[in-house]
Amino acid sequence: MAMSKARHQMSAPAERSGEASGEAGCQPGSEEADGPRHEDKSTRSGLLAAALTRENLQRAWQRVKANKGSAGVDGLDIARTAEHLKCAWPMIRDQLLQGTC
């Protein structure tokens, strides 16, 4: 096929006709395109409770230890953080679930 017979793709919307066709036509947008979904409080608290399960947190803690996690802004290393969480975790968890932390 000769290059002179090749069609050129239209690059700007102004070159296109006013009629939309195909899947991207004038159909209403999907829910994903409408912006952030607002979940009710029970859904959020359910997700948070799932994230805060003992098994999930133990897996996360093992990953931190395996990666030799460094001290946070409080200056506590992994060993000191573990000791702190033994006493403080129940209160921290309750505050997270109540939205007061």
JSON list of N, CA and C in Angstrom, two decimals, residues 46-86:
[
{"chain": "A", "resi": 46, "resn": "GLY", "atom": "N", "xyz": [-16.42, -1.52, 59.90]},
{"chain": "A", "resi": 46, "resn": "GLY", "atom": "CA", "xyz": [-16.23, -2.94, 59.61]},
{"chain": "A", "resi": 46, "resn": "GLY", "atom": "C", "xyz": [-14.90, -3.20, 58.93]},
{"chain": "A", "resi": 47, "resn": "LEU", "atom": "N", "xyz": [-14.54, -2.33, 57.99]},
{"chain": "A", "resi": 47, "resn": "LEU", "atom": "CA", "xyz": [-13.25, -2.47, 57.31]},
{"chain": "A", "resi": 47, "resn": "LEU", "atom": "C", "xyz": [-12.10, -2.24, 58.27]},
{"chain": "A", "resi": 48, "resn": "LEU", "atom": "N", "xyz": [-12.25, -1.25, 59.12]},
{"chain": "A", "resi": 48, "resn": "LEU", "atom": "CA", "xyz": [-11.20, -0.97, 60.10]},
{"chain": "A", "resi": 48, "resn": "LEU", "atom": "C", "xyz": [-11.06, -2.14, 61.07]},
{"chain": "A", "resi": 49, "resn": "ALA", "atom": "N", "xyz": [-12.18, -2.67, 61.52]},
{"chain": "A", "resi": 49, "resn": "ALA", "atom": "CA", "xyz": [-12.12, -3.82, 62.44]},
{"chain": "A", "resi": 49, "resn": "ALA", "atom": "C", "xyz": [-11.43, -5.00, 61.77]},
{"chain": "A", "resi": 50, "resn": "ALA", "atom": "N", "xyz": [-11.70, -5.21, 60.48]},
{"chain": "A", "resi": 50, "resn": "ALA", "atom": "CA", "xyz": [-11.05, -6.30, 59.75]},
{"chain": "A", "resi": 50, "resn": "ALA", "atom": "C", "xyz": [-9.54, -6.05, 59.65]},
{"chain": "A", "resi": 51, "resn": "ALA", "atom": "N", "xyz": [-9.16, -4.80, 59.42]},
{"chain": "A", "resi": 51, "resn": "ALA", "atom": "CA", "xyz": [-7.74, -4.47, 59.32]},
{"chain": "A", "resi": 51, "resn": "ALA", "atom": "C", "xyz": [-7.04, -4.65, 60.67]},
{"chain": "A", "resi": 52, "resn": "LEU", "atom": "N", "xyz": [-7.77, -4.46, 61.75]},
{"chain": "A", "resi": 52, "resn": "LEU", "atom": "CA", "xyz": [-7.17, -4.51, 63.08]},
{"chain": "A", "resi": 52, "resn": "LEU", "atom": "C", "xyz": [-7.28, -5.89, 63.74]},
{"chain": "A", "resi": 53, "resn": "THR", "atom": "N", "xyz": [-7.62, -6.91, 62.97]},
{"chain": "A", "resi": 53, "resn": "THR", "atom": "CA", "xyz": [-7.68, -8.26, 63.56]},
{"chain": "A", "resi": 53, "resn": "THR", "atom": "C", "xyz": [-6.30, -8.68, 64.04]},
{"chain": "A", "resi": 54, "resn": "ARG", "atom": "N", "xyz": [-6.28, -9.52, 65.03]},
{"chain": "A", "resi": 54, "resn": "ARG", "atom": "CA", "xyz": [-5.02, -9.98, 65.61]},
{"chain": "A", "resi": 54, "resn": "ARG", "atom": "C", "xyz": [-4.12, -10.63, 64.55]},
{"chain": "A", "resi": 55, "resn": "GLU", "atom": "N", "xyz": [-4.72, -11.48, 63.70]},
{"chain": "A", "resi": 55, "resn": "GLU", "atom": "CA", "xyz": [-3.94, -12.18, 62.68]},
{"chain": "A", "resi": 55, "resn": "GLU", "atom": "C", "xyz": [-3.32, -11.20, 61.68]},
{"chain": "A", "resi": 56, "resn": "ASN", "atom": "N", "xyz": [-4.09, -10.22, 61.26]},
{"chain": "A", "resi": 56, "resn": "ASN", "atom": "CA", "xyz": [-3.58, -9.23, 60.31]},
{"chain": "A", "resi": 56, "resn": "ASN", "atom": "C", "xyz": [-2.44, -8.42, 60.91]},
{"chain": "A", "resi": 57, "resn": "LEU", "atom": "N", "xyz": [-2.61, -8.01, 62.14]},
{"chain": "A", "resi": 57, "resn": "LEU", "atom": "CA", "xyz": [-1.57, -7.21, 62.80]},
{"chain": "A", "resi": 57, "resn": "LEU", "atom": "C", "xyz": [-0.32, -8.05, 63.09]},
{"chain": "A", "resi": 58, "resn": "GLN", "atom": "N", "xyz": [-0.51, -9.32, 63.40]},
{"chain": "A", "resi": 58, "resn": "GLN", "atom": "CA", "xyz": [0.67, -10.18, 63.61]},
{"chain": "A", "resi": 58, "resn": "GLN", "atom": "C", "xyz": [1.46, -10.34, 62.32]},
{"chain": "A", "resi": 59, "resn": "ARG", "atom": "N", "xyz": [0.77, -10.51, 61.20]},
{"chain": "A", "resi": 59, "resn": "ARG", "atom": "CA", "xyz": [1.47, -10.60, 59.91]},
{"chain": "A", "resi": 59, "resn": "ARG", "atom": "C", "xyz": [2.21, -9.30, 59.60]},
{"chain": "A", "resi": 60, "resn": "ALA", "atom": "N", "xyz": [1.56, -8.18, 59.86]},
{"chain": "A", "resi": 60, "resn": "ALA", "atom": "CA", "xyz": [2.21, -6.88, 59.62]},
{"chain": "A", "resi": 60, "resn": "ALA", "atom": "C", "xyz": [3.44, -6.72, 60.50]},
{"chain": "A", "resi": 61, "resn": "TRP", "atom": "N", "xyz": [3.31, -7.11, 61.77]},
{"chain": "A", "resi": 61, "resn": "TRP", "atom": "CA", "xyz": [4.44, -7.00, 62.70]},
{"chain": "A", "resi": 61, "resn": "TRP", "atom": "C", "xyz": [5.61, -7.88, 62.25]},
{"chain": "A", "resi": 62, "resn": "GLN", "atom": "N", "xyz": [5.32, -9.08, 61.78]},
{"chain": "A", "resi": 62, "resn": "GLN", "atom": "CA", "xyz": [6.38, -9.97, 61.30]},
{"chain": "A", "resi": 62, "resn": "GLN", "atom": "C", "xyz": [7.11, -9.35, 60.10]},
{"chain": "A", "resi": 63, "resn": "ARG", "atom": "N", "xyz": [6.36, -8.67, 59.24]},
{"chain": "A", "resi": 63, "resn": "ARG", "atom": "CA", "xyz": [7.00, -8.01, 58.08]},
{"chain": "A", "resi": 63, "resn": "ARG", "atom": "C", "xyz": [7.90, -6.86, 58.54]},
{"chain": "A", "resi": 64, "resn": "VAL", "atom": "N", "xyz": [7.44, -6.11, 59.53]},
{"chain": "A", "resi": 64, "resn": "VAL", "atom": "CA", "xyz": [8.27, -5.02, 60.05]},
{"chain": "A", "resi": 64, "resn": "VAL", "atom": "C", "xyz": [9.56, -5.59, 60.63]},
{"chain": "A", "resi": 65, "resn": "LYS", "atom": "N", "xyz": [9.45, -6.65, 61.40]},
{"chain": "A", "resi": 65, "resn": "LYS", "atom": "CA", "xyz": [10.63, -7.27, 62.00]},
{"chain": "A", "resi": 65, "resn": "LYS", "atom": "C", "xyz": [11.56, -7.83, 60.92]},
{"chain": "A", "resi": 66, "resn": "ALA", "atom": "N", "xyz": [10.99, -8.47, 59.91]},
{"chain": "A", "resi": 66, "resn": "ALA", "atom": "CA", "xyz": [11.81, -9.05, 58.84]},
{"chain": "A", "resi": 66, "resn": "ALA", "atom": "C", "xyz": [12.54, -7.97, 58.06]},
{"chain": "A", "resi": 67, "resn": "ASN", "atom": "N", "xyz": [11.91, -6.80, 57.93]},
{"chain": "A", "resi": 67, "resn": "ASN", "atom": "CA", "xyz": [12.53, -5.68, 57.20]},
{"chain": "A", "resi": 67, "resn": "ASN", "atom": "C", "xyz": [13.43, -4.85, 58.10]},
{"chain": "A", "resi": 68, "resn": "LYS", "atom": "N", "xyz": [13.57, -5.29, 59.35]},
{"chain": "A", "resi": 68, "resn": "LYS", "atom": "CA", "xyz": [14.40, -4.57, 60.32]},
{"chain": "A", "resi": 68, "resn": "LYS", "atom": "C", "xyz": [13.96, -3.11, 60.43]},
{"chain": "A", "resi": 69, "resn": "GLY", "atom": "N", "xyz": [12.66, -2.93, 60.65]},
{"chain": "A", "resi": 69, "resn": "GLY", "atom": "CA", "xyz": [12.08, -1.59, 60.73]},
{"chain": "A", "resi": 69, "resn": "GLY", "atom": "C", "xyz": [12.84, -0.68, 61.67]},
{"chain": "A", "resi": 70, "resn": "SER", "atom": "N", "xyz": [12.93, 0.56, 61.30]},
{"chain": "A", "resi": 70, "resn": "SER", "atom": "CA", "xyz": [13.67, 1.53, 62.12]},
{"chain": "A", "resi": 70, "resn": "SER", "atom": "C", "xyz": [12.73, 2.23, 63.09]},
{"chain": "A", "resi": 71, "resn": "ALA", "atom": "N", "xyz": [13.32, 2.93, 64.03]},
{"chain": "A", "resi": 71, "resn": "ALA", "atom": "CA", "xyz": [12.55, 3.65, 65.04]},
{"chain": "A", "resi": 71, "resn": "ALA", "atom": "C", "xyz": [11.68, 4.71, 64.38]},
{"chain": "A", "resi": 72, "resn": "GLY", "atom": "N", "xyz": [10.51, 4.93, 64.96]},
{"chain": "A", "resi": 72, "resn": "GLY", "atom": "CA", "xyz": [9.61, 5.95, 64.45]},
{"chain": "A", "resi": 72, "resn": "GLY", "atom": "C", "xyz": [9.93, 7.30, 65.04]},
{"chain": "A", "resi": 73, "resn": "VAL", "atom": "N", "xyz": [9.00, 8.24, 64.89]},
{"chain": "A", "resi": 73, "resn": "VAL", "atom": "CA", "xyz": [9.23, 9.60, 65.40]},
{"chain": "A", "resi": 73, "resn": "VAL", "atom": "C", "xyz": [9.33, 9.61, 66.93]},
{"chain": "A", "resi": 74, "resn": "ASP", "atom": "N", "xyz": [8.78, 8.58, 67.57]},
{"chain": "A", "resi": 74, "resn": "ASP", "atom": "CA", "xyz": [8.87, 8.51, 69.03]},
{"chain": "A", "resi": 74, "resn": "ASP", "atom": "C", "xyz": [10.21, 7.96, 69.51]},
{"chain": "A", "resi": 75, "resn": "GLY", "atom": "N", "xyz": [11.03, 7.50, 68.56]},
{"chain": "A", "resi": 75, "resn": "GLY", "atom": "CA", "xyz": [12.36, 7.00, 68.90]},
{"chain": "A", "resi": 75, "resn": "GLY", "atom": "C", "xyz": [12.39, 5.57, 69.40]},
{"chain": "A", "resi": 76, "resn": "LEU", "atom": "N", "xyz": [11.25, 4.90, 69.45]},
{"chain": "A", "resi": 76, "resn": "LEU", "atom": "CA", "xyz": [11.21, 3.52, 69.94]},
{"chain": "A", "resi": 76, "resn": "LEU", "atom": "C", "xyz": [11.63, 2.55, 68.84]},
{"chain": "A", "resi": 77, "resn": "ASP", "atom": "N", "xyz": [12.56, 1.66, 69.17]},
{"chain": "A", "resi": 77, "resn": "ASP", "atom": "CA", "xyz": [12.95, 0.63, 68.21]},
{"chain": "A", "resi": 77, "resn": "ASP", "atom": "C", "xyz": [11.91, -0.50, 68.27]},
{"chain": "A", "resi": 78, "resn": "ILE", "atom": "N", "xyz": [12.12, -1.57, 67.51]},
{"chain": "A", "resi": 78, "resn": "ILE", "atom": "CA", "xyz": [11.14, -2.66, 67.42]},
{"chain": "A", "resi": 78, "resn": "ILE", "atom": "C", "xyz": [10.90, -3.30, 68.79]},
{"chain": "A", "resi": 79, "resn": "ALA", "atom": "N", "xyz": [11.95, -3.58, 69.53]},
{"chain": "A", "resi": 79, "resn": "ALA", "atom": "CA", "xyz": [11.81, -4.24, 70.82]},
{"chain": "A", "resi": 79, "resn": "ALA", "atom": "C", "xyz": [11.04, -3.37, 71.81]},
{"chain": "A", "resi": 80, "resn": "ARG", "atom": "N", "xyz": [11.37, -2.09, 71.85]},
{"chain": "A", "resi": 80, "resn": "ARG", "atom": "CA", "xyz": [10.68, -1.18, 72.78]},
{"chain": "A", "resi": 80, "resn": "ARG", "atom": "C", "xyz": [9.24, -0.95, 72.35]},
{"chain": "A", "resi": 81, "resn": "THR", "atom": "N", "xyz": [9.00, -0.91, 71.05]},
{"chain": "A", "resi": 81, "resn": "THR", "atom": "CA", "xyz": [7.64, -0.76, 70.56]},
{"chain": "A", "resi": 81, "resn": "THR", "atom": "C", "xyz": [6.80, -1.97, 70.96]},
{"chain": "A", "resi": 82, "resn": "ALA", "atom": "N", "xyz": [7.36, -3.16, 70.83]},
{"chain": "A", "resi": 82, "resn": "ALA", "atom": "CA", "xyz": [6.64, -4.38, 71.22]},
{"chain": "A", "resi": 82, "resn": "ALA", "atom": "C", "xyz": [6.25, -4.33, 72.69]},
{"chain": "A", "resi": 83, "resn": "GLU", "atom": "N", "xyz": [7.17, -3.91, 73.54]},
{"chain": "A", "resi": 83, "resn": "GLU", "atom": "CA", "xyz": [6.87, -3.81, 74.98]},
{"chain": "A", "resi": 83, "resn": "GLU", "atom": "C", "xyz": [5.78, -2.78, 75.23]},
{"chain": "A", "resi": 84, "resn": "HIS", "atom": "N", "xyz": [5.86, -1.66, 74.55]},
{"chain": "A", "resi": 84, "resn": "HIS", "atom": "CA", "xyz": [4.86, -0.59, 74.71]},
{"chain": "A", "resi": 84, "resn": "HIS", "atom": "C", "xyz": [3.47, -1.08, 74.27]},
{"chain": "A", "resi": 85, "resn": "LEU", "atom": "N", "xyz": [3.41, -1.78, 73.15]},
{"chain": "A", "resi": 85, "resn": "LEU", "atom": "CA", "xyz": [2.12, -2.22, 72.62]},
{"chain": "A", "resi": 85, "resn": "LEU", "atom": "C", "xyz": [1.46, -3.30, 73.48]},
{"chain": "A", "resi": 86, "resn": "LYS", "atom": "N", "xyz": [2.25, -4.05, 74.24]},
{"chain": "A", "resi": 86, "resn": "LYS", "atom": "CA", "xyz": [1.67, -5.06, 75.13]},
{"chain": "A", "resi": 86, "resn": "LYS", "atom": "C", "xyz": [0.70, -4.42, 76.11]}
]
